[in-house]
GROMACS .gro file of C-alpha atoms in nm:
model
  459
    1MET     CA    1   0.449  -8.004   0.939
    2THR     CA    2   0.522  -8.301   1.163
    3SER     CA    3   0.775  -8.564   1.062
    4SER     CA    4   0.501  -8.828   1.057
    5ARG     CA    5   0.312  -8.625   0.801
    6ARG     CA    6   0.628  -8.582   0.593
    7ASN     CA    7   0.692  -8.956   0.598
    8PHE     CA    8   0.334  -9.027   0.500
    9MET     CA    9   0.348  -8.784   0.211
   10LYS     CA   10   0.658  -8.961   0.082
   11THR     CA   11   0.456  -9.278   0.057
   12ILE     CA   12   0.171  -9.129  -0.141
   13GLY     CA   13   0.407  -8.938  -0.368
   14ALA     CA   14   0.278  -8.848  -0.711
   15GLY     CA   15   0.011  -9.011  -0.921
   16ALA     CA   16  -0.249  -9.002  -0.646
   17MET     CA   17  -0.521  -8.883  -0.881
   18VAL     CA   18  -0.580  -8.891  -1.251
   19ALA     CA   19  -0.723  -8.688  -1.540
   20PRO     CA   20  -0.803  -8.406  -1.525
   21LEU     CA   21  -0.535  -8.457  -1.263
   22ALA     CA   22  -0.335  -8.655  -1.516
   23THR     CA   23  -0.017  -8.461  -1.441
   24LEU     CA   24   0.024  -8.679  -1.135
   25PHE     CA   25   0.093  -8.994  -1.330
   26ALA     CA   26   0.358  -8.811  -1.529
   27ARG     CA   27   0.555  -8.739  -1.214
   28THR     CA   28   0.818  -8.960  -1.057
   29ALA     CA   29   0.669  -9.208  -0.815
   30GLY     CA   30   0.935  -9.131  -0.557
   31ALA     CA   31   0.862  -8.759  -0.544
   32ALA     CA   32   0.792  -8.623  -0.196
   33PRO     CA   33   0.570  -8.314  -0.205
   34SER     CA   34   0.506  -8.113   0.108
   35PHE     CA   35   0.191  -8.142   0.315
   36GLY     CA   36  -0.080  -7.944   0.135
   37PRO     CA   37  -0.224  -7.626   0.286
   38GLY     CA   38  -0.576  -7.708   0.170
   39PHE     CA   39  -0.812  -7.430   0.271
   40GLY     CA   40  -0.630  -7.334   0.590
   41ALA     CA   41  -0.618  -7.425   0.958
   42LEU     CA   42  -0.930  -7.568   1.122
   43SER     CA   43  -1.111  -7.420   1.420
   44PRO     CA   44  -1.445  -7.505   1.590
   45VAL     CA   45  -1.745  -7.329   1.432
   46LEU     CA   46  -2.105  -7.310   1.550
   47PRO     CA   47  -2.374  -7.401   1.298
   48LEU     CA   48  -2.577  -7.105   1.171
   49ASN     CA   49  -2.895  -7.257   1.317
   50THR     CA   50  -2.751  -7.376   1.646
   51GLU     CA   51  -3.066  -7.282   1.840
   52GLU     CA   52  -3.264  -7.535   1.635
   53LEU     CA   53  -3.043  -7.832   1.724
   54PHE     CA   54  -3.269  -7.972   1.988
   55VAL     CA   55  -3.494  -8.273   1.930
   56GLU     CA   56  -3.695  -8.376   2.233
   57GLY     CA   57  -3.612  -8.730   2.332
   58ALA     CA   58  -3.317  -8.740   2.092
   59PHE     CA   59  -3.048  -8.481   2.163
   60ASP     CA   60  -2.967  -8.124   2.259
   61LEU     CA   61  -2.669  -7.982   2.067
   62ARG     CA   62  -2.753  -7.615   2.097
   63ASN     CA   63  -2.455  -7.380   2.124
   64ARG     CA   64  -2.210  -7.660   2.052
   65PRO     CA   65  -1.976  -7.664   1.752
   66LEU     CA   66  -2.041  -7.970   1.538
   67LEU     CA   67  -1.752  -7.910   1.298
   68SER     CA   68  -1.407  -7.757   1.289
   69LEU     CA   69  -1.359  -7.580   0.955
   70PRO     CA   70  -1.112  -7.357   0.770
   71PRO     CA   71  -1.169  -6.980   0.743
   72GLY     CA   72  -1.439  -6.878   0.498
   73PHE     CA   73  -1.658  -7.186   0.558
   74ARG     CA   74  -1.994  -7.203   0.731
   75TYR     CA   75  -2.260  -7.470   0.777
   76TRP     CA   76  -2.607  -7.553   0.902
   77ALA     CA   77  -2.816  -7.860   0.982
   78ILE     CA   78  -3.114  -7.948   0.765
   79SER     CA   79  -3.239  -8.287   0.888
   80CYS     CA   80  -3.194  -8.453   1.226
   81THR     CA   81  -3.308  -8.783   1.372
   82GLY     CA   82  -3.647  -8.750   1.541
   83GLN     CA   83  -3.767  -8.442   1.356
   84THR     CA   84  -4.104  -8.463   1.181
   85MET     CA   85  -4.082  -8.478   0.801
   86SER     CA   86  -4.322  -8.335   0.546
   87ASP     CA   87  -4.501  -8.669   0.508
   88GLY     CA   88  -4.571  -8.682   0.883
   89SER     CA   89  -4.317  -8.955   0.959
   90LEU     CA   90  -4.006  -8.904   1.171
   91VAL     CA   91  -3.653  -8.869   1.039
   92PRO     CA   92  -3.497  -9.215   1.094
   93GLY     CA   93  -3.153  -9.254   1.248
   94ASP     CA   94  -2.817  -9.382   1.128
   95HIS     CA   95  -2.778  -9.141   0.834
   96ASP     CA   96  -2.533  -9.294   0.588
   97GLY     CA   97  -2.466  -9.290   0.211
   98MET     CA   98  -2.616  -9.008   0.008
   99ALA     CA   99  -2.609  -8.836  -0.330
  100CYS     CA  100  -2.753  -8.514  -0.471
  101PHE     CA  101  -2.934  -8.445  -0.796
  102PRO     CA  102  -3.050  -8.127  -0.973
  103GLY     CA  103  -3.424  -8.089  -0.924
  104PRO     CA  104  -3.692  -7.879  -1.094
  105ARG     CA  105  -3.714  -7.502  -1.039
  106ALA     CA  106  -3.349  -7.475  -0.931
  107THR     CA  107  -3.389  -7.715  -0.639
  108THR     CA  108  -3.143  -7.977  -0.519
  109VAL     CA  109  -3.261  -8.325  -0.428
  110LEU     CA  110  -3.077  -8.543  -0.177
  111VAL     CA  111  -3.148  -8.914  -0.142
  112ARG     CA  112  -3.012  -9.051   0.185
  113ASN     CA  113  -2.962  -9.397   0.330
  114HIS     CA  114  -3.045  -9.509   0.684
  115GLU     CA  115  -2.829  -9.794   0.810
  116LEU     CA  116  -3.094  -9.945   1.034
  117SER     CA  117  -3.095 -10.321   1.074
  118ASN     CA  118  -3.405 -10.535   1.135
  119ARG     CA  119  -3.616 -10.363   1.402
  120GLU     CA  120  -3.339 -10.125   1.506
  121THR     CA  121  -3.476  -9.797   1.640
  122LYS     CA  122  -3.331  -9.461   1.726
  123TYR     CA  123  -3.464  -9.233   1.998
  124GLY     CA  124  -3.801  -9.403   2.022
  125ASN     CA  125  -3.874  -9.404   1.648
  126GLN     CA  126  -4.012  -9.759   1.635
  127LYS     CA  127  -4.093  -9.754   1.264
  128GLY     CA  128  -3.756  -9.666   1.112
  129VAL     CA  129  -3.810  -9.557   0.753
  130ASP     CA  130  -4.187  -9.537   0.761
  131VAL     CA  131  -4.362  -9.623   0.435
  132ALA     CA  132  -4.683  -9.819   0.379
  133ALA     CA  133  -4.640 -10.195   0.411
  134GLY     CA  134  -4.729 -10.246   0.044
  135TYR     CA  135  -4.419 -10.052  -0.062
  136LYS     CA  136  -4.180 -10.243   0.165
  137PHE     CA  137  -3.951 -10.523   0.058
  138ASP     CA  138  -3.967 -10.679   0.405
  139THR     CA  139  -4.211 -10.555   0.668
  140TYR     CA  140  -3.969 -10.661   0.943
  141ALA     CA  141  -3.681 -10.441   0.823
  142ASN     CA  142  -3.655 -10.076   0.932
  143GLY     CA  143  -3.388  -9.952   0.689
  144GLY     CA  144  -3.432  -9.760   0.366
  145THR     CA  145  -3.400  -9.410   0.226
  146THR     CA  146  -3.541  -9.063   0.274
  147THR     CA  147  -3.548  -8.781   0.020
  148LEU     CA  148  -3.482  -8.413   0.090
  149VAL     CA  149  -3.562  -8.123  -0.143
  150LEU     CA  150  -3.361  -7.802  -0.091
  151ASP     CA  151  -3.392  -7.453  -0.235
  152GLN     CA  152  -3.112  -7.255  -0.402
  153SER     CA  153  -2.989  -7.138  -0.063
  154GLY     CA  154  -2.949  -7.489   0.070
  155ARG     CA  155  -3.252  -7.471   0.298
  156LEU     CA  156  -3.494  -7.758   0.336
  157LEU     CA  157  -3.823  -7.728   0.148
  158ARG     CA  158  -3.967  -8.075   0.215
  159ASP     CA  159  -3.862  -8.429   0.305
  160TYR     CA  160  -4.021  -8.772   0.303
  161ALA     CA  161  -3.957  -9.146   0.327
  162SER     CA  162  -3.876  -9.282  -0.019
  163LEU     CA  163  -3.790  -9.654   0.025
  164GLY     CA  164  -3.856  -9.891   0.313
  165GLY     CA  165  -3.838 -10.249   0.428
  166THR     CA  166  -3.469 -10.293   0.353
  167ASN     CA  167  -3.187 -10.384   0.589
  168ASN     CA  168  -2.876 -10.194   0.690
  169ASN     CA  169  -2.865  -9.955   0.394
  170CYS     CA  170  -2.506  -9.842   0.412
  171ALA     CA  171  -2.386  -9.672   0.096
  172GLY     CA  172  -2.480  -9.686  -0.272
  173GLY     CA  173  -2.431  -9.445  -0.558
  174PRO     CA  174  -2.600  -9.210  -0.804
  175THR     CA  175  -2.679  -9.310  -1.162
  176PRO     CA  176  -2.646  -9.083  -1.466
  177TRP     CA  177  -3.015  -9.142  -1.541
  178GLY     CA  178  -3.126  -8.973  -1.219
  179SER     CA  179  -3.167  -9.240  -0.952
  180TRP     CA  180  -2.998  -9.353  -0.634
  181LEU     CA  181  -2.880  -9.711  -0.588
  182THR     CA  182  -2.916  -9.802  -0.222
  183CYS     CA  183  -2.726 -10.107  -0.096
  184GLU     CA  184  -2.796 -10.351   0.184
  185GLU     CA  185  -2.490 -10.433   0.392
  186SER     CA  186  -2.647 -10.750   0.522
  187THR     CA  187  -2.716 -11.103   0.402
  188SER     CA  188  -2.982 -11.186   0.659
  189LEU     CA  189  -3.195 -11.489   0.580
  190PRO     CA  190  -3.571 -11.530   0.626
  191ASN     CA  191  -3.731 -11.718   0.909
  192ALA     CA  192  -4.067 -11.888   0.928
  193SER     CA  193  -4.157 -11.678   1.231
  194LEU     CA  194  -4.330 -11.346   1.168
  195SER     CA  195  -4.101 -11.196   1.433
  196THR     CA  196  -3.802 -11.184   1.201
  197TYR     CA  197  -3.704 -11.140   0.836
  198GLN     CA  198  -3.945 -11.255   0.568
  199GLN     CA  199  -3.701 -11.208   0.276
  200ARG     CA  200  -3.339 -11.283   0.192
  201HIS     CA  201  -3.136 -10.964   0.213
  202GLY     CA  202  -2.814 -10.842   0.053
  203TYR     CA  203  -2.948 -10.659  -0.251
  204VAL     CA  204  -2.938 -10.328  -0.437
  205PHE     CA  205  -3.256 -10.123  -0.483
  206GLU     CA  206  -3.315  -9.826  -0.714
  207VAL     CA  207  -3.481  -9.504  -0.597
  208PRO     CA  208  -3.581  -9.241  -0.858
  209ALA     CA  209  -3.445  -8.912  -0.726
  210LEU     CA  210  -3.739  -8.702  -0.844
  211ALA     CA  211  -4.019  -8.932  -0.728
  212ASP     CA  212  -4.274  -8.744  -0.516
  213GLY     CA  213  -4.323  -9.022  -0.265
  214PRO     CA  214  -4.222  -9.377  -0.174
  215THR     CA  215  -4.090  -9.618  -0.435
  216GLN     CA  216  -4.186  -9.984  -0.452
  217ALA     CA  217  -3.885 -10.173  -0.316
  218MET     CA  218  -3.769 -10.421  -0.582
  219PRO     CA  219  -3.435 -10.600  -0.541
  220ILE     CA  220  -3.205 -10.604  -0.844
  221LEU     CA  221  -3.118 -10.972  -0.823
  222GLY     CA  222  -2.864 -10.966  -1.106
  223MET     CA  223  -2.642 -10.720  -0.915
  224GLY     CA  224  -2.568 -10.988  -0.663
  225ARG     CA  225  -2.659 -11.085  -0.311
  226PHE     CA  226  -2.371 -11.000  -0.077
  227ASN     CA  227  -2.261 -10.747   0.186
  228HIS     CA  228  -2.308 -10.455  -0.048
  229GLU     CA  229  -2.140 -10.125   0.025
  230ALA     CA  230  -2.125  -9.877  -0.264
  231CYS     CA  231  -2.193  -9.839  -0.637
  232ALA     CA  232  -2.039  -9.620  -0.906
  233VAL     CA  233  -2.176  -9.602  -1.259
  234ASP     CA  234  -1.971  -9.538  -1.572
  235PRO     CA  235  -2.187  -9.283  -1.760
  236ARG     CA  236  -2.046  -9.391  -2.097
  237THR     CA  237  -2.149  -9.753  -2.071
  238GLY     CA  238  -2.400  -9.776  -1.786
  239VAL     CA  239  -2.187 -10.047  -1.621
  240VAL     CA  240  -2.222 -10.043  -1.242
  241TYR     CA  241  -1.915 -10.106  -1.024
  242GLN     CA  242  -1.972 -10.235  -0.671
  243THR     CA  243  -1.778 -10.275  -0.348
  244GLU     CA  244  -1.830 -10.534  -0.075
  245ASP     CA  245  -1.769 -10.477   0.295
  246THR     CA  246  -1.592 -10.788   0.419
  247GLY     CA  247  -1.229 -10.857   0.504
  248ASP     CA  248  -1.184 -11.066   0.189
  249SER     CA  249  -1.421 -10.878  -0.040
  250LEU     CA  250  -1.424 -10.853  -0.418
  251PHE     CA  251  -1.461 -10.560  -0.655
  252TYR     CA  252  -1.754 -10.629  -0.887
  253ARG     CA  253  -1.908 -10.493  -1.201
  254TYR     CA  254  -2.264 -10.543  -1.325
  255VAL     CA  255  -2.301 -10.527  -1.702
  256PRO     CA  256  -2.674 -10.474  -1.764
  257HIS     CA  257  -2.845 -10.613  -2.072
  258HIS     CA  258  -2.990 -10.267  -2.130
  259ARG     CA  259  -2.828  -9.943  -2.016
  260GLY     CA  260  -3.030  -9.779  -1.740
  261ARG     CA  261  -3.266 -10.076  -1.698
  262LEU     CA  262  -3.097 -10.269  -1.423
  263LEU     CA  263  -3.396 -10.485  -1.335
  264ASP     CA  264  -3.387 -10.636  -1.684
  265GLY     CA  265  -3.087 -10.846  -1.585
  266GLY     CA  266  -2.722 -10.855  -1.676
  267THR     CA  267  -2.390 -11.020  -1.597
  268LEU     CA  268  -2.214 -10.997  -1.260
  269GLN     CA  269  -1.834 -11.016  -1.272
  270ALA     CA  270  -1.540 -10.979  -1.034
  271LEU     CA  271  -1.201 -10.818  -1.097
  272ARG     CA  272  -0.893 -11.037  -1.133
  273LEU     CA  273  -0.535 -10.912  -1.161
  274LYS     CA  274  -0.378 -11.050  -1.478
  275ASP     CA  275  -0.043 -11.102  -1.311
  276PHE     CA  276  -0.212 -11.298  -1.029
  277PRO     CA  277  -0.447 -11.539  -1.208
  278ALA     CA  278  -0.464 -11.765  -0.902
  279GLY     CA  279  -0.575 -11.474  -0.685
  280ALA     CA  280  -0.417 -11.202  -0.476
  281ASN     CA  281  -0.484 -11.040  -0.141
  282THR     CA  282  -0.432 -10.667  -0.196
  283ALA     CA  283  -0.455 -10.583   0.175
  284LYS     CA  284  -0.082 -10.635   0.227
  285ASN     CA  285   0.237 -10.626   0.020
  286PHE     CA  286   0.105 -10.390  -0.247
  287LEU     CA  287   0.259 -10.065  -0.121
  288GLY     CA  288   0.548 -10.127  -0.361
  289THR     CA  289   0.305 -10.103  -0.655
  290LEU     CA  290   0.187  -9.755  -0.553
  291HIS     CA  291   0.093  -9.549  -0.864
  292GLN     CA  292   0.167  -9.844  -1.092
  293PRO     CA  293  -0.132  -9.944  -1.307
  294LEU     CA  294  -0.201 -10.316  -1.279
  295ALA     CA  295  -0.369 -10.494  -1.571
  296VAL     CA  296  -0.703 -10.654  -1.489
  297GLU     CA  297  -0.957 -10.891  -1.637
  298TRP     CA  298  -1.301 -11.004  -1.523
  299VAL     CA  299  -1.443 -11.341  -1.419
  300ASP     CA  300  -1.813 -11.428  -1.432
  301ILE     CA  301  -2.011 -11.497  -1.116
  302SER     CA  302  -2.237 -11.781  -1.226
  303ASP     CA  303  -2.486 -11.753  -0.939
  304PRO     CA  304  -2.532 -11.389  -0.834
  305ASP     CA  305  -2.823 -11.472  -0.599
  306PRO     CA  306  -2.709 -11.756  -0.370
  307LEU     CA  307  -2.975 -11.907  -0.147
  308ASP     CA  308  -2.755 -11.939   0.162
  309ASN     CA  309  -2.459 -11.765   0.325
  310GLY     CA  310  -2.200 -12.041   0.290
  311LEU     CA  311  -1.866 -11.910   0.165
  312ALA     CA  312  -1.843 -12.154  -0.126
  313ASN     CA  313  -2.183 -12.049  -0.260
  314SER     CA  314  -2.135 -11.677  -0.194
  315THR     CA  315  -2.050 -11.440  -0.475
  316ARG     CA  316  -1.707 -11.375  -0.327
  317GLY     CA  317  -1.646 -11.748  -0.280
  318GLN     CA  318  -1.733 -11.808  -0.645
  319GLY     CA  319  -1.503 -11.524  -0.754
  320GLN     CA  320  -1.214 -11.627  -0.532
  321ALA     CA  321  -1.230 -11.978  -0.675
  322LEU     CA  322  -1.167 -11.817  -1.016
  323GLY     CA  323  -0.875 -11.606  -0.891
  324ALA     CA  324  -1.057 -11.278  -0.829
  325ALA     CA  325  -0.851 -11.028  -0.628
  326ARG     CA  326  -0.940 -10.981  -0.261
  327PHE     CA  327  -0.971 -10.636  -0.105
  328ALA     CA  328  -0.981 -10.542   0.264
  329ARG     CA  329  -1.330 -10.410   0.333
  330GLY     CA  330  -1.429 -10.236   0.013
  331GLU     CA  331  -1.641  -9.936   0.105
  332GLY     CA  332  -1.705  -9.600  -0.064
  333ALA     CA  333  -1.692  -9.573  -0.443
  334TRP     CA  334  -1.728  -9.278  -0.680
  335TYR     CA  335  -1.695  -9.226  -1.054
  336GLY     CA  336  -1.491  -8.921  -1.155
  337ASP     CA  337  -1.227  -8.817  -1.406
  338GLY     CA  338  -1.296  -9.132  -1.609
  339ARG     CA  339  -1.206  -9.360  -1.317
  340VAL     CA  340  -1.385  -9.542  -1.040
  341TYR     CA  341  -1.226  -9.460  -0.705
  342PHE     CA  342  -1.295  -9.697  -0.418
  343CYS     CA  343  -1.182  -9.719  -0.058
  344CYS     CA  344  -1.061 -10.023   0.131
  345THR     CA  345  -1.111  -9.912   0.488
  346SER     CA  346  -0.876 -10.160   0.652
  347GLY     CA  347  -0.633 -10.216   0.365
  348GLY     CA  348  -0.261 -10.149   0.378
  349GLU     CA  349   0.044 -10.255   0.575
  350ILE     CA  350  -0.091 -10.100   0.896
  351SER     CA  351  -0.457 -10.167   0.806
  352ALA     CA  352  -0.536  -9.793   0.811
  353GLY     CA  353  -0.685  -9.772   0.463
  354GLN     CA  354  -0.625  -9.764   0.089
  355VAL     CA  355  -0.778  -9.591  -0.211
  356TRP     CA  356  -0.774  -9.760  -0.553
  357ALA     CA  357  -0.861  -9.623  -0.896
  358TYR     CA  358  -1.000  -9.848  -1.167
  359ASP     CA  359  -0.966  -9.726  -1.527
  360PRO     CA  360  -1.239  -9.887  -1.741
  361GLN     CA  361  -1.086  -9.776  -2.071
  362ARG     CA  362  -0.735  -9.905  -2.002
  363GLU     CA  363  -0.855 -10.199  -1.790
  364THR     CA  364  -0.615 -10.126  -1.506
  365VAL     CA  365  -0.642 -10.070  -1.134
  366THR     CA  366  -0.398  -9.848  -0.944
  367LEU     CA  367  -0.327  -9.808  -0.573
  368VAL     CA  368  -0.333  -9.429  -0.534
  369VAL     CA  369  -0.327  -9.389  -0.155
  370GLU     CA  370  -0.216  -9.613   0.128
  371SER     CA  371  -0.208  -9.479   0.481
  372THR     CA  372   0.116  -9.538   0.668
  373ASP     CA  373   0.022  -9.308   0.956
  374ARG     CA  374  -0.313  -9.320   1.133
  375SER     CA  375  -0.268  -8.965   1.260
  376VAL     CA  376  -0.282  -8.845   0.899
  377LEU     CA  377  -0.542  -9.076   0.746
  378GLU     CA  378  -0.739  -9.351   0.916
  379ALA     CA  379  -1.012  -9.569   0.770
  380PRO     CA  380  -1.123  -9.371   0.463
  381ASP     CA  381  -1.482  -9.480   0.407
  382ASN     CA  382  -1.707  -9.275   0.180
  383ILE     CA  383  -1.538  -9.091  -0.107
  384THR     CA  384  -1.629  -8.832  -0.370
  385VAL     CA  385  -1.471  -8.598  -0.625
  386GLY     CA  386  -1.516  -8.228  -0.558
  387PRO     CA  387  -1.590  -7.940  -0.796
  388ASP     CA  388  -1.224  -7.839  -0.760
  389GLY     CA  389  -1.118  -8.175  -0.906
  390ARG     CA  390  -0.983  -8.299  -0.575
  391LEU     CA  391  -1.063  -8.624  -0.404
  392TYR     CA  392  -1.244  -8.608  -0.069
  393MET     CA  393  -1.239  -8.898   0.178
  394PHE     CA  394  -1.462  -8.934   0.483
  395GLU     CA  395  -1.304  -9.117   0.775
  396ASP     CA  396  -1.460  -9.383   0.996
  397GLY     CA  397  -1.169  -9.431   1.232
  398GLY     CA  398  -1.112  -9.476   1.601
  399GLY     CA  399  -0.902  -9.168   1.671
  400GLY     CA  400  -1.132  -8.886   1.564
  401ASN     CA  401  -1.297  -8.847   1.226
  402ASN     CA  402  -1.213  -8.600   0.953
  403ILE     CA  403  -1.288  -8.508   0.594
  404VAL     CA  404  -0.954  -8.539   0.416
  405GLY     CA  405  -0.879  -8.398   0.071
  406LEU     CA  406  -0.617  -8.504  -0.181
  407ASN     CA  407  -0.497  -8.266  -0.451
  408ARG     CA  408  -0.332  -8.323  -0.785
  409SER     CA  409   0.015  -8.283  -0.634
  410GLY     CA  410  -0.049  -8.581  -0.407
  411GLU     CA  411  -0.088  -8.358  -0.100
  412LEU     CA  412  -0.333  -8.447   0.176
  413PHE     CA  413  -0.516  -8.185   0.378
  414ARG     CA  414  -0.798  -8.176   0.631
  415VAL     CA  415  -1.105  -7.979   0.539
  416ALA     CA  416  -1.328  -8.064   0.837
  417GLU     CA  417  -1.319  -8.242   1.170
  418ASN     CA  418  -1.604  -8.383   1.376
  419ALA     CA  419  -1.601  -8.153   1.678
  420VAL     CA  420  -1.902  -8.294   1.864
  421ASN     CA  421  -1.844  -8.669   1.905
  422GLY     CA  422  -1.661  -8.973   1.767
  423SER     CA  423  -1.915  -9.061   1.500
  424GLU     CA  424  -1.817  -9.112   1.140
  425PHE     CA  425  -1.876  -8.876   0.848
  426CYS     CA  426  -2.071  -9.036   0.566
  427GLY     CA  427  -2.269  -8.957   0.254
  428GLY     CA  428  -2.042  -8.675   0.140
  429CYS     CA  429  -2.139  -8.525  -0.196
  430PHE     CA  430  -2.146  -8.188  -0.371
  431SER     CA  431  -2.427  -7.982  -0.521
  432HIS     CA  432  -2.428  -7.966  -0.900
  433ASP     CA  433  -2.324  -7.599  -0.890
  434GLY     CA  434  -2.031  -7.675  -0.657
  435ARG     CA  435  -2.152  -7.437  -0.389
  436PHE     CA  436  -2.233  -7.685  -0.113
  437MET     CA  437  -2.095  -8.004   0.033
  438PHE     CA  438  -2.361  -8.221   0.193
  439VAL     CA  439  -2.247  -8.464   0.460
  440ASN     CA  440  -2.392  -8.672   0.743
  441ILE     CA  441  -2.275  -8.725   1.098
  442GLN     CA  442  -2.413  -9.074   1.142
  443SER     CA  443  -2.490  -9.048   1.511
  444PRO     CA  444  -2.708  -8.893   1.640
  445GLY     CA  445  -2.806  -8.856   1.273
  446ILE     CA  446  -2.757  -8.505   1.131
  447THR     CA  447  -2.735  -8.391   0.770
  448LEU     CA  448  -2.524  -8.080   0.723
  449VAL     CA  449  -2.479  -7.828   0.444
  450VAL     CA  450  -2.124  -7.691   0.429
  451GLU     CA  451  -2.078  -7.376   0.222
  452GLY     CA  452  -1.733  -7.255   0.123
  453PRO     CA  453  -1.495  -7.172  -0.161
  454TRP     CA  454  -1.499  -7.528  -0.291
  455ARG     CA  455  -1.411  -7.427  -0.645
  456LYS     CA  456  -1.127  -7.199  -0.536
  457GLY     CA  457  -0.907  -7.450  -0.359
  458GLN     CA  458  -0.543  -7.495  -0.440
  459PRO     CA  459  -0.499  -7.731  -0.737
   0.00000   0.00000   0.00000
């Protein structure tokens, strides 16, 4: 293990995860565990269907390793930009956030975002996410979602466009009632000209996972209009927690009037640290609070749907005026172990990333990871909890992108590396039986199924 890795592991210490990894918080914060072995050393591996990785006019990746993986892992591609889907439309580009759901007859359903902005196209696909105009929120916008149905072996049965007319769909999150919340990372405003946006953007939309075709795109206005990134739902209460991708973002919660009926309205709030009622910028000077739960409270956002993009009127401007805590580019979020984990991609003393854990029962937030070495962890973006109880982070950094795990001893380990290009990993999630990890390489737009001993990892 290199000295830089040792030094980094001293900073993350114990307490990096929580119940059922609760033993971490019982350890001494200054403990310095060794670098974790994870699943073993990585080496380049060809996909099982390498001969199929050619899309005319898009790319030719035949006989090229896409991933470096530990021993005992294998993978294959199931959906690539430019391929023809079951509904006759083309797979859009810019694969991003994603979640999986158990489907009928032992199938698995994936709902996947496409981070396409306005008329952005990929490899000649002029239509982006192609649904009928009557289903679209904005006929000018090419973003949205597609849905993939897989068999028990992780092979694609059918796929289709499921939501269209939205802008820059980055991340989102699954709900416990069987839908995907897809988030617009854009606050574009309409223009009188038909050659640009016809709607205000910056909303969350709900996509039923088991719908057989496209869903009518209806913005959930009460969840706020801002640079949305990700959502995580507390299954006990139905409260939705949300991140915002800006340098001075807030961490929000949406308390719906009726659980599971988000369009019925609710209250949008932002997190405030009780010890910093006038506000705090958590991007710097919080490494000393590592593993220390900080008491929080919530402030109401009086106007969740501002008409313009001025800072004072924005949701974050309203929250900051009330002392809401600022976070450095809130991105991926995931509910697990009774907590909501969320990444701040550029947070920390060296701006290489943080991971926070919010505890809704204790009303605390805890810094559980802060990168002090970019060679170990850089720009954690999407995040999920694996079937082995470990946290998995998906990097969007400048020095090569990896999938990085964190175990209950506070040890980091790499489980995969992008071996084909410098594109980010995104949309990482696990099948309900724990057999597969699904993950996207955003460019050129490939969804992968990674099979391995996910449940047998070191605790």
